[in-house]
Amino acid sequence: MLPYHSLHEAETALGRNLTFAETLWFNYSATKSDYILFCHNIIFLFLIFSLVPLPLVFLEIKRLYPFDSYKIQPKVRLSLNEMLKCYKDVMRMFFLVVGPLQLVSYPSVKMIGIRAGLPLPSGWEIVSQLLVYFLVEDYTNYWIHRFLHNKWGYEKIHRVHHEYQAPIGFAAPYAHWAEILILGIPSFLGPAMAPGHMITFWLWIALRQIEAIDTHSGYDFPWNPTKYIPFYGGAEHHDYHHYVGGQSQSNFASVFTYCDYIYGTDKGYRYQKKILRKLKEELTNGAAQNGGSYNAQDNYKSE
């Protein structure tokens, strides 16, 4: 809760006029406790898990041209009932694990120094902190993910997430309850190392989940703006991890690809891309020599 009773009092304390964004924040948060503001995360996560995958569900059902041509595993299709079942399972875990975890983790958020007051952070501060959060989460998640792919970790915990060999958006948070708890650690480390404003924390939680849905979308759209982010893995990179399945030792990255490259856990993925690229070139050249055209369709696309 802000320690000011009026806009004038807040401006006097800061020694300047409030910005438009700060005025909006004051009007919204002045009478709300920091705990209530923190619990907004539960609402954001519910809306993200429920709404963001819906366009992907529509594409999976309708198979509209040209969108359907960008499906990474075109031979694997899920019915509407199967996707709804996945959503129900995710919501069950959300209300039993994710929501309660958010409710009880507030003392940790206060302990590390995440604030909800004025002044608001600058755009540069928000972007730089979000970058730190993504990098820290990506590196720690990489090693936890590798651990979950050993025999014990996979059979006892991680196999639940791999029930979807061709992932869909709703399957991004589909996992064993223990995995949800374990992977909460990497998500919290970045804010613990570089604590910022509650708004930055909201953005971090929201963007990380949207990114997870994107990488589990099952579609590799060439116009996706994330393709301009250096080292971003995306749907194609993570889809291969599910495609190989089982106790796969390939493509553990959650966001970026640099760990897989540095530690050599993307060799199978890069080899397959090379083989498929060569095959498509041979097929295209052969069709051109015969005066025709050929559109290569594989169970798993590389491009």
PDB file of C-alpha atoms in Angstrom:
ATOM      1  CA  MET A   1       0.000   0.000   0.000  1.00  0.00           C
ATOM      2  CA  LEU A   2       1.405   3.402  -0.943  1.00  0.00           C
ATOM      3  CA  PRO A   3       2.315   5.649   2.025  1.00  0.00           C
ATOM      4  CA  TYR A   4       0.594   8.650   0.427  1.00  0.00           C
ATOM      5  CA  HIS A   5      -2.987   9.798   0.869  1.00  0.00           C
ATOM      6  CA  SER A   6      -3.170  12.003  -2.203  1.00  0.00           C
ATOM      7  CA  LEU A   7      -1.446  12.734  -5.496  1.00  0.00           C
ATOM      8  CA  HIS A   8      -0.219  16.033  -4.074  1.00  0.00           C
ATOM      9  CA  GLU A   9       1.374  14.254  -1.126  1.00  0.00           C
ATOM     10  CA  ALA A  10       3.100  11.790  -3.470  1.00  0.00           C
ATOM     11  CA  GLU A  11       4.399  14.595  -5.690  1.00  0.00           C
ATOM     12  CA  THR A  12       5.665  16.499  -2.656  1.00  0.00           C
ATOM     13  CA  ALA A  13       7.518  13.389  -1.418  1.00  0.00           C
ATOM     14  CA  LEU A  14       9.105  12.795  -4.827  1.00  0.00           C
ATOM     15  CA  GLY A  15       9.847  16.482  -5.400  1.00  0.00           C
ATOM     16  CA  ARG A  16       8.310  16.467  -8.889  1.00  0.00           C
ATOM     17  CA  ASN A  17       5.095  15.897 -10.768  1.00  0.00           C
ATOM     18  CA  LEU A  18       4.073  12.301 -11.283  1.00  0.00           C
ATOM     19  CA  THR A  19       4.300  10.908 -14.788  1.00  0.00           C
ATOM     20  CA  PHE A  20       1.136   9.710 -16.501  1.00  0.00           C
ATOM     21  CA  ALA A  21       2.059   6.086 -15.730  1.00  0.00           C
ATOM     22  CA  GLU A  22       2.777   6.918 -12.081  1.00  0.00           C
ATOM     23  CA  THR A  23      -0.567   8.680 -11.780  1.00  0.00           C
ATOM     24  CA  LEU A  24      -2.346   5.616 -13.116  1.00  0.00           C
ATOM     25  CA  TRP A  25      -0.373   3.408 -10.729  1.00  0.00           C
ATOM     26  CA  PHE A  26      -1.209   5.660  -7.771  1.00  0.00           C
ATOM     27  CA  ASN A  27      -4.925   5.659  -8.594  1.00  0.00           C
ATOM     28  CA  TYR A  28      -4.945   1.868  -8.895  1.00  0.00           C
ATOM     29  CA  SER A  29      -2.634   0.773  -6.100  1.00  0.00           C
ATOM     30  CA  ALA A  30      -2.919   3.436  -3.404  1.00  0.00           C
ATOM     31  CA  THR A  31      -5.591   1.563  -1.429  1.00  0.00           C
ATOM     32  CA  LYS A  32      -4.361  -1.974  -2.160  1.00  0.00           C
ATOM     33  CA  SER A  33      -1.907  -3.844   0.023  1.00  0.00           C
ATOM     34  CA  ASP A  34       1.331  -5.132  -1.471  1.00  0.00           C
ATOM     35  CA  TYR A  35       0.060  -8.660  -0.885  1.00  0.00           C
ATOM     36  CA  ILE A  36      -3.059  -8.046  -2.973  1.00  0.00           C
ATOM     37  CA  LEU A  37      -0.913  -6.554  -5.740  1.00  0.00           C
ATOM     38  CA  PHE A  38       1.384  -9.571  -5.663  1.00  0.00           C
ATOM     39  CA  CYS A  39      -1.587 -11.928  -5.899  1.00  0.00           C
ATOM     40  CA  HIS A  40      -2.496 -10.361  -9.230  1.00  0.00           C
ATOM     41  CA  ASN A  41      -0.057 -12.945 -10.595  1.00  0.00           C
ATOM     42  CA  ILE A  42      -2.674 -15.625 -10.045  1.00  0.00           C
ATOM     43  CA  ILE A  43      -5.160 -13.763 -12.247  1.00  0.00           C
ATOM     44  CA  PHE A  44      -2.531 -13.100 -14.917  1.00  0.00           C
ATOM     45  CA  LEU A  45      -1.458 -16.741 -15.028  1.00  0.00           C
ATOM     46  CA  PHE A  46      -5.041 -17.961 -15.246  1.00  0.00           C
ATOM     47  CA  LEU A  47      -5.796 -15.616 -18.148  1.00  0.00           C
ATOM     48  CA  ILE A  48      -2.558 -16.481 -19.950  1.00  0.00           C
ATOM     49  CA  PHE A  49      -3.017 -20.246 -19.584  1.00  0.00           C
ATOM     50  CA  SER A  50      -6.637 -19.955 -20.725  1.00  0.00           C
ATOM     51  CA  LEU A  51      -6.545 -17.390 -23.529  1.00  0.00           C
ATOM     52  CA  VAL A  52      -3.105 -17.312 -25.192  1.00  0.00           C
ATOM     53  CA  PRO A  53      -3.281 -20.910 -26.561  1.00  0.00           C
ATOM     54  CA  LEU A  54      -6.784 -20.430 -28.047  1.00  0.00           C
ATOM     55  CA  PRO A  55      -5.604 -19.290 -31.518  1.00  0.00           C
ATOM     56  CA  LEU A  56      -3.431 -22.418 -31.673  1.00  0.00           C
ATOM     57  CA  VAL A  57      -6.444 -24.569 -30.790  1.00  0.00           C
ATOM     58  CA  PHE A  58      -8.387 -22.913 -33.604  1.00  0.00           C
ATOM     59  CA  LEU A  59      -5.587 -23.586 -36.099  1.00  0.00           C
ATOM     60  CA  GLU A  60      -5.255 -27.192 -34.958  1.00  0.00           C
ATOM     61  CA  ILE A  61      -8.953 -27.816 -35.550  1.00  0.00           C
ATOM     62  CA  LYS A  62      -9.546 -25.807 -38.722  1.00  0.00           C
ATOM     63  CA  ARG A  63      -6.232 -26.556 -40.481  1.00  0.00           C
ATOM     64  CA  LEU A  64      -6.444 -23.307 -42.400  1.00  0.00           C
ATOM     65  CA  TYR A  65      -4.191 -22.599 -45.347  1.00  0.00           C
ATOM     66  CA  PRO A  66      -1.491 -21.269 -45.267  1.00  0.00           C
ATOM     67  CA  PHE A  67      -1.137 -21.561 -41.468  1.00  0.00           C
ATOM     68  CA  ASP A  68      -1.370 -25.334 -41.493  1.00  0.00           C
ATOM     69  CA  SER A  69       1.758 -25.587 -43.641  1.00  0.00           C
ATOM     70  CA  TYR A  70       3.784 -24.243 -40.705  1.00  0.00           C
ATOM     71  CA  LYS A  71       2.847 -27.080 -38.347  1.00  0.00           C
ATOM     72  CA  ILE A  72       6.085 -28.741 -37.299  1.00  0.00           C
ATOM     73  CA  GLN A  73       4.718 -32.277 -36.926  1.00  0.00           C
ATOM     74  CA  PRO A  74       1.868 -32.274 -39.483  1.00  0.00           C
ATOM     75  CA  LYS A  75       1.066 -35.986 -39.098  1.00  0.00           C
ATOM     76  CA  VAL A  76       0.268 -35.645 -35.390  1.00  0.00           C
ATOM     77  CA  ARG A  77      -3.142 -34.110 -34.692  1.00  0.00           C
ATOM     78  CA  LEU A  78      -5.098 -33.693 -31.485  1.00  0.00           C
ATOM     79  CA  SER A  79      -8.877 -33.539 -31.331  1.00  0.00           C
ATOM     80  CA  LEU A  80     -10.741 -30.759 -29.556  1.00  0.00           C
ATOM     81  CA  ASN A  81     -11.616 -33.171 -26.730  1.00  0.00           C
ATOM     82  CA  GLU A  82      -7.948 -34.096 -26.280  1.00  0.00           C
ATOM     83  CA  MET A  83      -6.935 -30.440 -26.096  1.00  0.00           C
ATOM     84  CA  LEU A  84      -9.737 -29.660 -23.648  1.00  0.00           C
ATOM     85  CA  LYS A  85      -8.601 -32.557 -21.482  1.00  0.00           C
ATOM     86  CA  CYS A  86      -5.096 -31.086 -21.448  1.00  0.00           C
ATOM     87  CA  TYR A  87      -6.515 -27.703 -20.425  1.00  0.00           C
ATOM     88  CA  LYS A  88      -8.573 -29.273 -17.624  1.00  0.00           C
ATOM     89  CA  ASP A  89      -5.502 -31.096 -16.321  1.00  0.00           C
ATOM     90  CA  VAL A  90      -3.506 -27.841 -16.402  1.00  0.00           C
ATOM     91  CA  MET A  91      -6.264 -25.976 -14.559  1.00  0.00           C
ATOM     92  CA  ARG A  92      -6.465 -28.707 -11.938  1.00  0.00           C
ATOM     93  CA  MET A  93      -2.736 -28.320 -11.313  1.00  0.00           C
ATOM     94  CA  PHE A  94      -3.122 -24.539 -11.379  1.00  0.00           C
ATOM     95  CA  PHE A  95      -5.689 -24.509  -8.571  1.00  0.00           C
ATOM     96  CA  LEU A  96      -3.982 -27.240  -6.523  1.00  0.00           C
ATOM     97  CA  VAL A  97      -0.328 -26.214  -6.907  1.00  0.00           C
ATOM     98  CA  VAL A  98       0.425 -23.000  -8.831  1.00  0.00           C
ATOM     99  CA  GLY A  99      -2.188 -20.806  -7.139  1.00  0.00           C
ATOM    100  CA  PRO A 100      -1.421 -21.904  -3.566  1.00  0.00           C
ATOM    101  CA  LEU A 101       2.314 -21.576  -4.293  1.00  0.00           C
ATOM    102  CA  GLN A 102       1.769 -17.963  -5.322  1.00  0.00           C
ATOM    103  CA  LEU A 103      -0.260 -17.280  -2.193  1.00  0.00           C
ATOM    104  CA  VAL A 104       2.396 -18.556   0.214  1.00  0.00           C
ATOM    105  CA  SER A 105       5.472 -17.158  -1.591  1.00  0.00           C
ATOM    106  CA  TYR A 106       4.765 -13.515  -0.779  1.00  0.00           C
ATOM    107  CA  PRO A 107       7.134 -13.392   2.258  1.00  0.00           C
ATOM    108  CA  SER A 108       9.998 -14.419  -0.032  1.00  0.00           C
ATOM    109  CA  VAL A 109       9.100 -11.635  -2.467  1.00  0.00           C
ATOM    110  CA  LYS A 110       9.190  -9.074   0.334  1.00  0.00           C
ATOM    111  CA  MET A 111      12.413 -10.503   1.706  1.00  0.00           C
ATOM    112  CA  ILE A 112      14.329 -10.029  -1.551  1.00  0.00           C
ATOM    113  CA  GLY A 113      13.100  -6.438  -1.875  1.00  0.00           C
ATOM    114  CA  ILE A 114      10.525  -6.323  -4.663  1.00  0.00           C
ATOM    115  CA  ARG A 115       8.715  -3.030  -4.156  1.00  0.00           C
ATOM    116  CA  ALA A 116       5.312  -1.716  -5.170  1.00  0.00           C
ATOM    117  CA  GLY A 117       5.687   1.981  -4.448  1.00  0.00           C
ATOM    118  CA  LEU A 118       6.763   5.111  -6.293  1.00  0.00           C
ATOM    119  CA  PRO A 119       8.698   6.081  -8.333  1.00  0.00           C
ATOM    120  CA  LEU A 120       8.051   3.599 -11.133  1.00  0.00           C
ATOM    121  CA  PRO A 121      11.080   2.095 -12.867  1.00  0.00           C
ATOM    122  CA  SER A 122      12.187   3.499 -16.197  1.00  0.00           C
ATOM    123  CA  GLY A 123      11.661   1.526 -19.390  1.00  0.00           C
ATOM    124  CA  TRP A 124      15.409   0.836 -19.573  1.00  0.00           C
ATOM    125  CA  GLU A 125      15.428  -0.499 -16.001  1.00  0.00           C
ATOM    126  CA  ILE A 126      12.511  -2.821 -16.745  1.00  0.00           C
ATOM    127  CA  VAL A 127      14.078  -4.161 -19.958  1.00  0.00           C
ATOM    128  CA  SER A 128      17.506  -4.716 -18.379  1.00  0.00           C
ATOM    129  CA  GLN A 129      16.039  -6.541 -15.379  1.00  0.00           C
ATOM    130  CA  LEU A 130      13.841  -8.712 -17.592  1.00  0.00           C
ATOM    131  CA  LEU A 131      16.928  -9.654 -19.612  1.00  0.00           C
ATOM    132  CA  VAL A 132      18.701 -10.715 -16.411  1.00  0.00           C
ATOM    133  CA  TYR A 133      15.668 -12.746 -15.345  1.00  0.00           C
ATOM    134  CA  PHE A 134      15.482 -14.558 -18.686  1.00  0.00           C
ATOM    135  CA  LEU A 135      19.208 -15.331 -18.765  1.00  0.00           C
ATOM    136  CA  VAL A 136      19.340 -16.570 -15.162  1.00  0.00           C
ATOM    137  CA  GLU A 137      16.201 -18.670 -15.553  1.00  0.00           C
ATOM    138  CA  ASP A 138      17.373 -20.095 -18.867  1.00  0.00           C
ATOM    139  CA  TYR A 139      20.760 -21.227 -17.507  1.00  0.00           C
ATOM    140  CA  THR A 140      19.472 -22.764 -14.283  1.00  0.00           C
ATOM    141  CA  ASN A 141      16.467 -24.308 -16.040  1.00  0.00           C
ATOM    142  CA  TYR A 142      18.830 -25.923 -18.547  1.00  0.00           C
ATOM    143  CA  TRP A 143      20.642 -27.906 -15.844  1.00  0.00           C
ATOM    144  CA  ILE A 144      17.488 -28.814 -13.936  1.00  0.00           C
ATOM    145  CA  HIS A 145      15.944 -29.982 -17.208  1.00  0.00           C
ATOM    146  CA  ARG A 146      18.996 -32.134 -17.908  1.00  0.00           C
ATOM    147  CA  PHE A 147      18.701 -33.648 -14.428  1.00  0.00           C
ATOM    148  CA  LEU A 148      15.037 -34.449 -15.047  1.00  0.00           C
ATOM    149  CA  HIS A 149      16.098 -36.423 -18.114  1.00  0.00           C
ATOM    150  CA  ASN A 150      18.173 -38.933 -16.187  1.00  0.00           C
ATOM    151  CA  LYS A 151      16.523 -42.282 -15.570  1.00  0.00           C
ATOM    152  CA  TRP A 152      15.120 -41.472 -12.127  1.00  0.00           C
ATOM    153  CA  GLY A 153      14.068 -37.889 -12.891  1.00  0.00           C
ATOM    154  CA  TYR A 154      12.332 -38.859 -16.108  1.00  0.00           C
ATOM    155  CA  GLU A 155      10.497 -41.925 -14.846  1.00  0.00           C
ATOM    156  CA  LYS A 156       9.381 -40.342 -11.574  1.00  0.00           C
ATOM    157  CA  ILE A 157       8.640 -36.759 -12.663  1.00  0.00           C
ATOM    158  CA  HIS A 158       9.389 -35.461 -16.142  1.00  0.00           C
ATOM    159  CA  ARG A 159       7.670 -38.179 -18.199  1.00  0.00           C
ATOM    160  CA  VAL A 160       4.328 -36.469 -17.491  1.00  0.00           C
ATOM    161  CA  HIS A 161       5.344 -33.418 -19.514  1.00  0.00           C
ATOM    162  CA  HIS A 162       6.472 -35.675 -22.375  1.00  0.00           C
ATOM    163  CA  GLU A 163       3.083 -37.302 -22.759  1.00  0.00           C
ATOM    164  CA  TYR A 164       2.659 -34.857 -25.637  1.00  0.00           C
ATOM    165  CA  GLN A 165       5.151 -35.900 -28.313  1.00  0.00           C
ATOM    166  CA  ALA A 166       3.857 -33.101 -30.534  1.00  0.00           C
ATOM    167  CA  PRO A 167       3.296 -30.283 -28.029  1.00  0.00           C
ATOM    168  CA  ILE A 168       0.420 -27.811 -28.102  1.00  0.00           C
ATOM    169  CA  GLY A 169       0.058 -24.458 -26.362  1.00  0.00           C
ATOM    170  CA  PHE A 170      -2.033 -25.839 -23.509  1.00  0.00           C
ATOM    171  CA  ALA A 171       0.706 -28.403 -22.779  1.00  0.00           C
ATOM    172  CA  ALA A 172       3.323 -25.766 -21.865  1.00  0.00           C
ATOM    173  CA  PRO A 173       2.512 -25.918 -18.114  1.00  0.00           C
ATOM    174  CA  TYR A 174       1.361 -29.545 -18.254  1.00  0.00           C
ATOM    175  CA  ALA A 175       3.673 -31.322 -15.811  1.00  0.00           C
ATOM    176  CA  HIS A 176       4.017 -33.326 -12.614  1.00  0.00           C
ATOM    177  CA  TRP A 177       3.340 -31.270  -9.489  1.00  0.00           C
ATOM    178  CA  ALA A 178       6.937 -31.819  -8.324  1.00  0.00           C
ATOM    179  CA  GLU A 179       8.281 -30.420 -11.592  1.00  0.00           C
ATOM    180  CA  ILE A 180       6.158 -27.305 -11.180  1.00  0.00           C
ATOM    181  CA  LEU A 181       7.633 -26.765  -7.722  1.00  0.00           C
ATOM    182  CA  ILE A 182      11.204 -27.461  -8.853  1.00  0.00           C
ATOM    183  CA  LEU A 183      11.034 -25.165 -11.873  1.00  0.00           C
ATOM    184  CA  GLY A 184       9.696 -22.374  -9.693  1.00  0.00           C
ATOM    185  CA  ILE A 185      13.251 -22.016  -8.358  1.00  0.00           C
ATOM    186  CA  PRO A 186      14.832 -20.789 -11.641  1.00  0.00           C
ATOM    187  CA  SER A 187      11.907 -18.406 -12.158  1.00  0.00           C
ATOM    188  CA  PHE A 188      12.542 -16.842  -8.747  1.00  0.00           C
ATOM    189  CA  LEU A 189      16.359 -16.604  -8.928  1.00  0.00           C
ATOM    190  CA  GLY A 190      16.473 -13.676 -11.355  1.00  0.00           C
ATOM    191  CA  PRO A 191      14.200 -11.411  -9.298  1.00  0.00           C
ATOM    192  CA  ALA A 192      16.150 -12.454  -6.198  1.00  0.00           C
ATOM    193  CA  MET A 193      19.436 -11.381  -7.808  1.00  0.00           C
ATOM    194  CA  ALA A 194      18.112  -8.139  -9.300  1.00  0.00           C
ATOM    195  CA  PRO A 195      14.940  -7.199  -7.410  1.00  0.00           C
ATOM    196  CA  GLY A 196      12.800  -4.578  -9.059  1.00  0.00           C
ATOM    197  CA  HIS A 197       9.291  -3.193  -9.044  1.00  0.00           C
ATOM    198  CA  MET A 198       6.122  -5.275  -8.763  1.00  0.00           C
ATOM    199  CA  ILE A 199       5.220  -4.266 -12.324  1.00  0.00           C
ATOM    200  CA  THR A 200       8.496  -5.740 -13.575  1.00  0.00           C
ATOM    201  CA  PHE A 201       7.759  -8.906 -11.627  1.00  0.00           C
ATOM    202  CA  TRP A 202       4.295  -9.110 -13.215  1.00  0.00           C
ATOM    203  CA  LEU A 203       5.803  -8.686 -16.675  1.00  0.00           C
ATOM    204  CA  TRP A 204       8.405 -11.356 -15.972  1.00  0.00           C
ATOM    205  CA  ILE A 205       5.849 -13.952 -14.892  1.00  0.00           C
ATOM    206  CA  ALA A 206       3.573 -13.126 -17.825  1.00  0.00           C
ATOM    207  CA  LEU A 207       6.267 -13.049 -20.520  1.00  0.00           C
ATOM    208  CA  ARG A 208       7.893 -16.273 -19.323  1.00  0.00           C
ATOM    209  CA  GLN A 209       4.604 -18.136 -19.566  1.00  0.00           C
ATOM    210  CA  ILE A 210       3.780 -16.650 -22.968  1.00  0.00           C
ATOM    211  CA  GLU A 211       7.239 -17.708 -24.142  1.00  0.00           C
ATOM    212  CA  ALA A 212       6.609 -21.249 -22.880  1.00  0.00           C
ATOM    213  CA  ILE A 213       3.317 -21.391 -24.786  1.00  0.00           C
ATOM    214  CA  ASP A 214       5.087 -20.117 -27.900  1.00  0.00           C
ATOM    215  CA  THR A 215       7.787 -22.796 -27.740  1.00  0.00           C
ATOM    216  CA  HIS A 216       5.119 -25.470 -27.213  1.00  0.00           C
ATOM    217  CA  SER A 217       2.846 -24.138 -29.941  1.00  0.00           C
ATOM    218  CA  GLY A 218       3.722 -26.815 -32.507  1.00  0.00           C
ATOM    219  CA  TYR A 219       3.895 -24.144 -35.238  1.00  0.00           C
ATOM    220  CA  ASP A 220       6.940 -22.410 -36.693  1.00  0.00           C
ATOM    221  CA  PHE A 221       5.620 -19.167 -38.190  1.00  0.00           C
ATOM    222  CA  PRO A 222       8.191 -17.228 -40.257  1.00  0.00           C
ATOM    223  CA  TRP A 223       6.661 -13.880 -39.176  1.00  0.00           C
ATOM    224  CA  ASN A 224       7.020 -14.607 -35.456  1.00  0.00           C
ATOM    225  CA  PRO A 225       8.799 -11.521 -33.974  1.00  0.00           C
ATOM    226  CA  THR A 226      10.836 -13.771 -31.650  1.00  0.00           C
ATOM    227  CA  LYS A 227      12.892 -14.807 -34.693  1.00  0.00           C
ATOM    228  CA  TYR A 228      14.665 -11.455 -34.348  1.00  0.00           C
ATOM    229  CA  ILE A 229      15.807 -12.264 -30.790  1.00  0.00           C
ATOM    230  CA  PRO A 230      19.419 -13.547 -30.824  1.00  0.00           C
ATOM    231  CA  PHE A 231      19.796 -17.193 -29.756  1.00  0.00           C
ATOM    232  CA  TYR A 232      16.060 -17.591 -29.157  1.00  0.00           C
ATOM    233  CA  GLY A 233      15.086 -21.245 -29.472  1.00  0.00           C
ATOM    234  CA  GLY A 234      11.422 -21.044 -30.366  1.00  0.00           C
ATOM    235  CA  ALA A 235       8.924 -23.746 -31.248  1.00  0.00           C
ATOM    236  CA  GLU A 236      11.088 -25.603 -33.754  1.00  0.00           C
ATOM    237  CA  HIS A 237      13.979 -26.014 -31.322  1.00  0.00           C
ATOM    238  CA  HIS A 238      11.850 -27.268 -28.427  1.00  0.00           C
ATOM    239  CA  ASP A 239       9.538 -29.314 -30.620  1.00  0.00           C
ATOM    240  CA  TYR A 240      12.510 -31.506 -31.544  1.00  0.00           C
ATOM    241  CA  HIS A 241      13.031 -32.226 -27.848  1.00  0.00           C
ATOM    242  CA  HIS A 242       9.477 -33.568 -27.601  1.00  0.00           C
ATOM    243  CA  TYR A 243       9.718 -35.321 -30.964  1.00  0.00           C
ATOM    244  CA  VAL A 244      12.746 -37.353 -29.834  1.00  0.00           C
ATOM    245  CA  GLY A 245      10.998 -37.968 -26.516  1.00  0.00           C
ATOM    246  CA  GLY A 246      11.900 -40.456 -23.814  1.00  0.00           C
ATOM    247  CA  GLN A 247      15.179 -39.841 -22.044  1.00  0.00           C
ATOM    248  CA  SER A 248      16.272 -37.440 -24.787  1.00  0.00           C
ATOM    249  CA  GLN A 249      19.635 -35.743 -24.393  1.00  0.00           C
ATOM    250  CA  SER A 250      18.891 -32.996 -26.914  1.00  0.00           C
ATOM    251  CA  ASN A 251      17.659 -29.398 -26.756  1.00  0.00           C
ATOM    252  CA  PHE A 252      17.208 -28.752 -23.042  1.00  0.00           C
ATOM    253  CA  ALA A 253      17.032 -24.967 -23.400  1.00  0.00           C
ATOM    254  CA  SER A 254      13.914 -23.273 -22.098  1.00  0.00           C
ATOM    255  CA  VAL A 255      14.402 -19.961 -23.925  1.00  0.00           C
ATOM    256  CA  PHE A 256      17.802 -19.546 -25.615  1.00  0.00           C
ATOM    257  CA  THR A 257      20.017 -22.019 -27.487  1.00  0.00           C
ATOM    258  CA  TYR A 258      23.492 -21.067 -26.292  1.00  0.00           C
ATOM    259  CA  CYS A 259      23.678 -23.652 -23.480  1.00  0.00           C
ATOM    260  CA  ASP A 260      22.751 -26.478 -25.851  1.00  0.00           C
ATOM    261  CA  TYR A 261      25.429 -25.282 -28.274  1.00  0.00           C
ATOM    262  CA  ILE A 262      28.145 -24.788 -25.635  1.00  0.00           C
ATOM    263  CA  TYR A 263      27.533 -28.131 -23.902  1.00  0.00           C
ATOM    264  CA  GLY A 264      26.908 -30.075 -27.111  1.00  0.00           C
ATOM    265  CA  THR A 265      23.328 -31.093 -26.399  1.00  0.00           C
ATOM    266  CA  ASP A 266      22.003 -29.908 -29.751  1.00  0.00           C
ATOM    267  CA  LYS A 267      24.170 -32.116 -31.979  1.00  0.00           C
ATOM    268  CA  GLY A 268      21.308 -34.458 -32.898  1.00  0.00           C
ATOM    269  CA  TYR A 269      19.070 -31.509 -33.701  1.00  0.00           C
ATOM    270  CA  ARG A 270      21.681 -29.794 -35.875  1.00  0.00           C
ATOM    271  CA  TYR A 271      22.498 -33.062 -37.641  1.00  0.00           C
ATOM    272  CA  GLN A 272      18.835 -33.670 -38.468  1.00  0.00           C
ATOM    273  CA  LYS A 273      18.441 -30.115 -39.776  1.00  0.00           C
ATOM    274  CA  LYS A 274      21.469 -30.656 -42.002  1.00  0.00           C
ATOM    275  CA  ILE A 275      20.158 -33.965 -43.375  1.00  0.00           C
ATOM    276  CA  LEU A 276      16.648 -32.632 -44.013  1.00  0.00           C
ATOM    277  CA  ARG A 277      18.014 -29.491 -45.653  1.00  0.00           C
ATOM    278  CA  LYS A 278      20.173 -31.584 -47.962  1.00  0.00           C
ATOM    279  CA  LEU A 279      17.253 -33.880 -48.755  1.00  0.00           C
ATOM    280  CA  LYS A 280      14.995 -30.973 -49.641  1.00  0.00           C
ATOM    281  CA  GLU A 281      17.672 -29.477 -51.880  1.00  0.00           C
ATOM    282  CA  GLU A 282      18.055 -32.785 -53.722  1.00  0.00           C
ATOM    283  CA  LEU A 283      14.303 -33.162 -54.129  1.00  0.00           C
ATOM    284  CA  THR A 284      13.918 -29.583 -55.320  1.00  0.00           C
ATOM    285  CA  ASN A 285      16.793 -29.900 -57.796  1.00  0.00           C
ATOM    286  CA  GLY A 286      15.444 -33.217 -59.078  1.00  0.00           C
ATOM    287  CA  ALA A 287      11.978 -31.778 -59.585  1.00  0.00           C
ATOM    288  CA  ALA A 288      13.393 -28.757 -61.402  1.00  0.00           C
ATOM    289  CA  GLN A 289      15.372 -30.985 -63.755  1.00  0.00           C
ATOM    290  CA  ASN A 290      12.197 -32.943 -64.529  1.00  0.00           C
ATOM    291  CA  GLY A 291      10.307 -29.739 -65.251  1.00  0.00           C
ATOM    292  CA  GLY A 292       8.052 -30.049 -62.236  1.00  0.00           C
ATOM    293  CA  SER A 293       7.861 -28.882 -58.669  1.00  0.00           C
ATOM    294  CA  TYR A 294       7.988 -30.747 -55.383  1.00  0.00           C
ATOM    295  CA  ASN A 295       6.935 -29.622 -51.942  1.00  0.00           C
ATOM    296  CA  ALA A 296       8.727 -31.814 -49.421  1.00  0.00           C
ATOM    297  CA  GLN A 297       6.536 -32.919 -46.524  1.00  0.00           C
ATOM    298  CA  ASP A 298       8.116 -34.711 -43.598  1.00  0.00           C
ATOM    299  CA  ASN A 299       6.749 -35.914 -40.311  1.00  0.00           C
ATOM    300  CA  TYR A 300       9.177 -33.453 -38.780  1.00  0.00           C
ATOM    301  CA  LYS A 301      10.053 -30.251 -40.644  1.00  0.00           C
ATOM    302  CA  SER A 302      13.387 -28.548 -40.263  1.00  0.00           C
ATOM    303  CA  GLU A 303      12.572 -25.245 -41.854  1.00  0.00           C
TER     304      GLU A 303
END
